[in-house]
Short mmCIF file of C-alpha atoms in Angstrom, two decimals:
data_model
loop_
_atom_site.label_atom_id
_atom_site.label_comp_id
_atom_site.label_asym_id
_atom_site.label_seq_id
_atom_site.Cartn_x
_atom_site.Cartn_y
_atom_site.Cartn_z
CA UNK A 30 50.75 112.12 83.04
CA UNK A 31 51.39 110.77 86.57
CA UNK A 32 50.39 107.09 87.77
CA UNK A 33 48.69 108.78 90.95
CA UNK A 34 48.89 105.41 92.60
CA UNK A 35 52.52 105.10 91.49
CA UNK A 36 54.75 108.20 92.51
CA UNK A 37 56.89 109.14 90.77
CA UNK A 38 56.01 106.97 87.63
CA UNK A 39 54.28 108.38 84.65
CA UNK A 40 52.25 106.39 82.53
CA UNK A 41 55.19 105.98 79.65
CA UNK A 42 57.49 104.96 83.03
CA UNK A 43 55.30 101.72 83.08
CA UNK A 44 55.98 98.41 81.20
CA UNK A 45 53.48 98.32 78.23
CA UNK A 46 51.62 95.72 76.50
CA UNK A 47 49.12 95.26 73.98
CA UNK A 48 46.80 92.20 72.95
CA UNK A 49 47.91 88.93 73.99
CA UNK A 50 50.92 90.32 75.64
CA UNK A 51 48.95 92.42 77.85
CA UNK A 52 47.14 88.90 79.40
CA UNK A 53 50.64 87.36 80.10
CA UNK A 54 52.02 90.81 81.38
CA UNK A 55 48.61 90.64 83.84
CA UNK A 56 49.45 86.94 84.85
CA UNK A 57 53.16 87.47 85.31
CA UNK A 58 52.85 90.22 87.95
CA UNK A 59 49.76 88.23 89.44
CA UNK A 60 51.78 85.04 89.82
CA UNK A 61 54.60 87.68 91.14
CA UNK A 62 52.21 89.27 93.90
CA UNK A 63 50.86 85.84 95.12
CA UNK A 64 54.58 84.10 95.33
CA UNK A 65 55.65 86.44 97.57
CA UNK A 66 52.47 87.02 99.86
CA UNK A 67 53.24 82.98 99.89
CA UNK A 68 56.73 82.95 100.79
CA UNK A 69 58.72 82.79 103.87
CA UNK A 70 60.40 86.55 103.10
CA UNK A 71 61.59 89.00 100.16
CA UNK A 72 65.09 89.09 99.51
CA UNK A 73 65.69 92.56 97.00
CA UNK A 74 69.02 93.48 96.11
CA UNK A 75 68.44 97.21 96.62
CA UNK A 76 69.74 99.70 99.84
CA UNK A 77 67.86 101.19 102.35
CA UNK A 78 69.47 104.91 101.55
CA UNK A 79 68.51 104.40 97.71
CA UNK A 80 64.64 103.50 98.39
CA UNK A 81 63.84 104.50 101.85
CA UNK A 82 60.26 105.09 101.18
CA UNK A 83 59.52 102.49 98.96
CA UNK A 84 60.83 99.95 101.37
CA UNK A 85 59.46 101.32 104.45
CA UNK A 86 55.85 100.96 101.80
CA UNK A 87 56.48 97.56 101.28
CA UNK A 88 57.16 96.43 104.44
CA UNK A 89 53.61 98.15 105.62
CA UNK A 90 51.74 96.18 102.76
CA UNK A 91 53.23 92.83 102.66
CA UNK A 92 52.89 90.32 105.63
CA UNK A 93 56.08 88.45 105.49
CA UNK A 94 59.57 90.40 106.38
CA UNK A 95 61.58 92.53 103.85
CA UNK A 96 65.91 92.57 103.28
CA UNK A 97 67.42 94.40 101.31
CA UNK A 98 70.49 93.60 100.95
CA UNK A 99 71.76 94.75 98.26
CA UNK A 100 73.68 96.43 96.25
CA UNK A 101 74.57 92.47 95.60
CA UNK A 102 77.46 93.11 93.06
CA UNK A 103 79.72 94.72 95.85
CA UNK A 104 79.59 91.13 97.70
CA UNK A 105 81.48 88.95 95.06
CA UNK A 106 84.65 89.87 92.75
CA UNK A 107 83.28 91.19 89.80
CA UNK A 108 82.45 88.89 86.73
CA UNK A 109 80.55 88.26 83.73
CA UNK A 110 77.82 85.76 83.26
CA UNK A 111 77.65 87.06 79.51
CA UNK A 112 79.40 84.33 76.81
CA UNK A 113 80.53 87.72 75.06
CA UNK A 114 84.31 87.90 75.75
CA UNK A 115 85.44 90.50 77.82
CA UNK A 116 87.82 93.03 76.09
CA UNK A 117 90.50 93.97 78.84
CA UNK A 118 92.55 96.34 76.86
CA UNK A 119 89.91 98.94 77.15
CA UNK A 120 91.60 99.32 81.17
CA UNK A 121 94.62 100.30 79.77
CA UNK A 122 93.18 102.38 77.15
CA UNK A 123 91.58 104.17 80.03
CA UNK A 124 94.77 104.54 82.35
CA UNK A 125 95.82 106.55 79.22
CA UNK A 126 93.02 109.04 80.29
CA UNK A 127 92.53 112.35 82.33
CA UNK A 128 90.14 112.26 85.38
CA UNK A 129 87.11 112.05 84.84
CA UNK A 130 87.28 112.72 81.32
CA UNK A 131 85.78 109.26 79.11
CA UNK A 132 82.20 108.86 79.04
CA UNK A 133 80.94 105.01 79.15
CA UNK A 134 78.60 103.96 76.78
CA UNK A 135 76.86 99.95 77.07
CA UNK A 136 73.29 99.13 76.63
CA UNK A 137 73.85 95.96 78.31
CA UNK A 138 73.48 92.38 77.14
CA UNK A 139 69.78 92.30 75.96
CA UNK A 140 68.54 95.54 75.22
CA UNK A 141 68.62 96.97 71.20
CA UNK A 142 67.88 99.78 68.68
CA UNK A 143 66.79 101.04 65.69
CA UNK A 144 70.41 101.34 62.25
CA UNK A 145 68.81 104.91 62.89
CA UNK A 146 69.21 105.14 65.96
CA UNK A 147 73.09 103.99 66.22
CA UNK A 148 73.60 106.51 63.55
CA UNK A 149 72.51 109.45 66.06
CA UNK A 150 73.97 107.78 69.02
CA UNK A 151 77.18 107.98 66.98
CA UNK A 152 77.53 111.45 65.78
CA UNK A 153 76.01 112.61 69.23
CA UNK A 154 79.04 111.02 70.62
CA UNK A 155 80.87 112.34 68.47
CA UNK A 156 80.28 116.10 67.96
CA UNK A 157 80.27 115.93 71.70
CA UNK A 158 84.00 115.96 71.46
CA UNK A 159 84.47 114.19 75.10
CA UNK A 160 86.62 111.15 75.06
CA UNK A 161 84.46 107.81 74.58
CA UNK A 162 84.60 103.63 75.57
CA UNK A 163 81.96 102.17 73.64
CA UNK A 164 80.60 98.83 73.98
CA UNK A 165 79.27 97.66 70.81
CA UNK A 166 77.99 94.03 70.86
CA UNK A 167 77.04 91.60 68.32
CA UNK A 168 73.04 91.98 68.34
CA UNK A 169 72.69 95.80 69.46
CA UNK A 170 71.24 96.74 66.14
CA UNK A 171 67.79 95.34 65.34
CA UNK A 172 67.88 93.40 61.58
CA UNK A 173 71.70 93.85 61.21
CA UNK A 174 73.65 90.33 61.54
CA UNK A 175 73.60 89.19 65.11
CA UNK A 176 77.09 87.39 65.30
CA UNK A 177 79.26 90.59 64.57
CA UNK A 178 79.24 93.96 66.21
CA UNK A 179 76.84 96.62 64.03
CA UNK A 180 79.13 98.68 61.35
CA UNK A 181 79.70 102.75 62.67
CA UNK A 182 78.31 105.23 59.99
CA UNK A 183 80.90 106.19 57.75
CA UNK A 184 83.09 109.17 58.82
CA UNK A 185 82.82 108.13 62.44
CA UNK A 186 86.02 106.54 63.01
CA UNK A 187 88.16 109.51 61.06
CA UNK A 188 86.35 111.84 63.54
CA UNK A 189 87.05 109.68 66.44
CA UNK A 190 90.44 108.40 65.77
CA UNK A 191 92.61 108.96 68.90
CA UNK A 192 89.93 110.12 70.85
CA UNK A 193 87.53 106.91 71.52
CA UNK A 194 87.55 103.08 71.56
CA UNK A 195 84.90 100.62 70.57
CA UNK A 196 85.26 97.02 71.70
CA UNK A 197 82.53 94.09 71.80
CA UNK A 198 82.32 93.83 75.70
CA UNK A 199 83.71 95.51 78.85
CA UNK A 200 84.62 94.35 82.47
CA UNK A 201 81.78 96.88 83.42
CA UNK A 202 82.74 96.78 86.85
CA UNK A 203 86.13 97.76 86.28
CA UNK A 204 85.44 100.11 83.81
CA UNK A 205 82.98 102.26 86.26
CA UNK A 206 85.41 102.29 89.37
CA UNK A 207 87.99 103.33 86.92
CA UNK A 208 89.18 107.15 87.57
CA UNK A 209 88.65 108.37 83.96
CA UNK A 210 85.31 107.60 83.76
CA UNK A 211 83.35 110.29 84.33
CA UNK A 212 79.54 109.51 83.04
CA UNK A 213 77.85 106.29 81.80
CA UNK A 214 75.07 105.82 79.31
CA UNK A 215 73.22 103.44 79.59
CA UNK A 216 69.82 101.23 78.90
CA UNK A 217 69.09 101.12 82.73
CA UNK A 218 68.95 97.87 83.69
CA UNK A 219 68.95 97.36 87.19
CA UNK A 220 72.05 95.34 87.60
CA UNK A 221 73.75 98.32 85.66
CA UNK A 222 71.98 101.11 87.28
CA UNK A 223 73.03 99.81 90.80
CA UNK A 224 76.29 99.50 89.34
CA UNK A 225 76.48 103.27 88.05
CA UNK A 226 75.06 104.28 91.05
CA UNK A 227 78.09 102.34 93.07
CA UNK A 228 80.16 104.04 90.84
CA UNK A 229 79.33 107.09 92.02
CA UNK A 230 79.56 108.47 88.16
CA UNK A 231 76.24 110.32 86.37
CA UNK A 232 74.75 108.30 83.99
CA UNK A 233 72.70 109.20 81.07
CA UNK A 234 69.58 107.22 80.33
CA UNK A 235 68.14 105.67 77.43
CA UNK A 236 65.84 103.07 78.35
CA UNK A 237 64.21 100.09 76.46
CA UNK A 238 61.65 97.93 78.15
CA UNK A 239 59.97 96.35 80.67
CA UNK A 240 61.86 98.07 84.36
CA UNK A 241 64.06 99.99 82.49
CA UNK A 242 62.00 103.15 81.91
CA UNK A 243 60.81 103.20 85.52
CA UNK A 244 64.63 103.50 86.80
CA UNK A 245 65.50 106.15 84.56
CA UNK A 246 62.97 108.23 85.97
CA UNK A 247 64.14 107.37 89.41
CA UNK A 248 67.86 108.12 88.37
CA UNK A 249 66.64 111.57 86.55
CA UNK A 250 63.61 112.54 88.53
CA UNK A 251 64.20 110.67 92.56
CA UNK A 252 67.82 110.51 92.89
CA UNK A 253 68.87 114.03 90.49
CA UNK A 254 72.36 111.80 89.39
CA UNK A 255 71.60 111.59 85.27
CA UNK A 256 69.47 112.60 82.56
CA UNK A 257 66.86 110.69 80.15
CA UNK A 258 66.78 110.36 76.80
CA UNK A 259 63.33 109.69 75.51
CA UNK A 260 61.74 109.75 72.27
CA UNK A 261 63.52 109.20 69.05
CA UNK A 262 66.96 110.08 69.03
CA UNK A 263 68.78 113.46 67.53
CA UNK A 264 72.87 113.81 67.60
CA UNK A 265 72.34 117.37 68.49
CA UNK A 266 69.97 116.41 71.25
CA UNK A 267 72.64 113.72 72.21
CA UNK A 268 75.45 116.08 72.00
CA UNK A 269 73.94 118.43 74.36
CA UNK A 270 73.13 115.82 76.98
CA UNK A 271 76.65 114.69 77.41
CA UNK A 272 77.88 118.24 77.31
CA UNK A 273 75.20 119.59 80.07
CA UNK A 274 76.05 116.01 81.89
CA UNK A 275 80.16 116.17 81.48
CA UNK A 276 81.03 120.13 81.30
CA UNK A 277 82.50 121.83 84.00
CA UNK A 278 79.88 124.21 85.99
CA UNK A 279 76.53 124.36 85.87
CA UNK A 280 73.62 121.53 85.96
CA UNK A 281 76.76 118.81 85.56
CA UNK A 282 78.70 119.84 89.08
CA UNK A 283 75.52 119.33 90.14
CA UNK A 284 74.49 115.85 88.87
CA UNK A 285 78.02 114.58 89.81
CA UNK A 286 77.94 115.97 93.19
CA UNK A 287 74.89 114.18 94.47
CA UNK A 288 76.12 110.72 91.99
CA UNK A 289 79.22 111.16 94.67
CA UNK A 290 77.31 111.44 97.71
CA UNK A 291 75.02 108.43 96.38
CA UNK A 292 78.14 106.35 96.51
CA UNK A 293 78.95 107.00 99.55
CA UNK A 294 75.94 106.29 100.61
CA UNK A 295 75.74 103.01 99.52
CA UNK A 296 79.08 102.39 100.81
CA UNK A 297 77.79 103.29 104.20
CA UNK A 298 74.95 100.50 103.67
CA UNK A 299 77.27 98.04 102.81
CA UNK A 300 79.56 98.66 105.92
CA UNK A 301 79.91 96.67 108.98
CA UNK A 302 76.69 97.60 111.07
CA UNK A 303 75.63 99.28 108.02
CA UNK A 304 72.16 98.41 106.91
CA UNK A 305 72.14 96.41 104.26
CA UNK A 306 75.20 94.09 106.47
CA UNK A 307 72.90 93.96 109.32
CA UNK A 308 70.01 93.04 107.01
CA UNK A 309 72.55 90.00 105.79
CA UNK A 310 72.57 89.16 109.50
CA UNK A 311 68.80 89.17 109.82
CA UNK A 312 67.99 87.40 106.75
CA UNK A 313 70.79 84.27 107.88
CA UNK A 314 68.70 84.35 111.75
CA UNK A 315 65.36 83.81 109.95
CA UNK A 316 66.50 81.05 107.36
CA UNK A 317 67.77 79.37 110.82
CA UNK A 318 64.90 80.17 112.62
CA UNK A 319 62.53 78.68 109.77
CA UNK A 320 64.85 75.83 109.86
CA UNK A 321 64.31 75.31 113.50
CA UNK A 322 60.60 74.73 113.12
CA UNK A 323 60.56 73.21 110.54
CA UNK A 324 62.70 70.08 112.18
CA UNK A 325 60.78 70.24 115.55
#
């Protein structure tokens, strides 16, 4: 069912809550709405080619000025605020790869599932038969120990062996822009999606919570560069995703072709006299301008 006041969302896009949560959900978003109406400007580390409309709605219905700036990442050297160490080996494990061949899997640094679920993620991954970089971190599994990665069902890594790696943590960053990857799953956290979508690789969705639904239906429904995953997972159902997503021909061309031309989009933004560089330039003349007054 569609949120009519919402486009594109559906209702099971939106963040739930139930019971007390659904008071401190209401508050949060309240307090939300009234600090910005209250500020000085909205900084949002989006691009003006990824959310042209939504932007352009904003700026109509708030009363203080709009940047986007984003997509933030591409400003700084990539690094890691996580306290997980970062398992380089996994770049030369990929220069060992064809073109376009490894799909990326990393649900991030928060996000979890279901010992069922990993089970199904696993044998989807691998009856797909594609080449694989998993990140597995301590934590992922709900009610397994959370200061060692989750044990792989058994069978998986005879069925895998030369084909895929699994380490704790990955220099995502690196790991996207590399040339063998050619898809990422993810939980689609914004930080990540913008990162896929800089990429320029399709990305397969299974989100969580909170945000995370709402961008996979932007990445499945808006932008056309990945799939969803919803509902409780099957390996077959899991297999065909990353087959219809990786294979030559077909729906994939198709999904990798407009991830490409999504890239270069943002690239575009992020040029000089591009949009979101101008926007830099805007935001830096009102901080100075509010400066101004405020030392008259």
């Amino acid at each position: 069912m569609l949120v009519t006041e919402l486009p594109p969302y559906r209702v099971r896009d939106m963040p739930s809550a139930s019971g007390a949560t659904l008071g401190l959900m209401r508050d949060l978003i309240s307090r939300a709405v009234t600090a910005v109406n209250a500020s000085s400007g909205l900084i949002i580390n989006t691009f003006d080619a990824l959310e042209t409309d939504e932007l352009a709605s904003l700026r109509r219905g708030l009363a203080v000025p709009v940047f986007d700036i984003g997509p933030l990442h591409v400003h700084s050297p990539a690094a890691s605020s996580s306290l997980l160490r970062q398992d380089r080996g996994c770049l030369d494990w990929l220069d060992a790869r064809g073109p376009a061949s490894v799909l990326y899997v990393s649900f991030g640094s928060l996000a979890s599932m279901s010992a069922a679920d990993l089970v199904e993620t696993a044998w989807g991954i691998a009856n797909s038969g594609r080449p694989f970089l998993w990140v597995l971190r301590p934590g992922l599994v709900r009610g397994a120990p959370p200061s060692q990665p989750p044990p792989l069902p058994d069978g998986f890594h005879a069925e895998t062996r030369g084909r895929g790696t699994v380490v704790s943590w990955a220099p995502q960053e690196e790991v996207l822009a590399h040339p063998a990857v050619g898809a990422f799953w993810t939980h689609c956290g914004w930080n990540s999606t913008l990162e896929g979508v800089c990429a320029g690789v399709p990305m397969l969705c299974r989100p969580c919570f909170g945000d995370q639904m709402g961008n996979a239906r932007y990445v499945d429904h808006v932008w056309r560069t990945g799939l969803a995953l919803h509902g409780e997972l099957e390996r077959g159902k899991v297999e065909a995703a990353i087959s219809t997503m990786m294979g030559a021909g077909g729906p994939g061309t198709a999904l990798r072709g407009r991830a490409r031309e999504l890239c270069r989009r943002a690239a575009e933004c992020m040029a000089k006299a591009g949009s979101s560089d101008l926007n830099v330039d805007k935001l830096v003349n009102h901080i100075m301008s509010l400066t101004a007054r405020r030392c008259q």
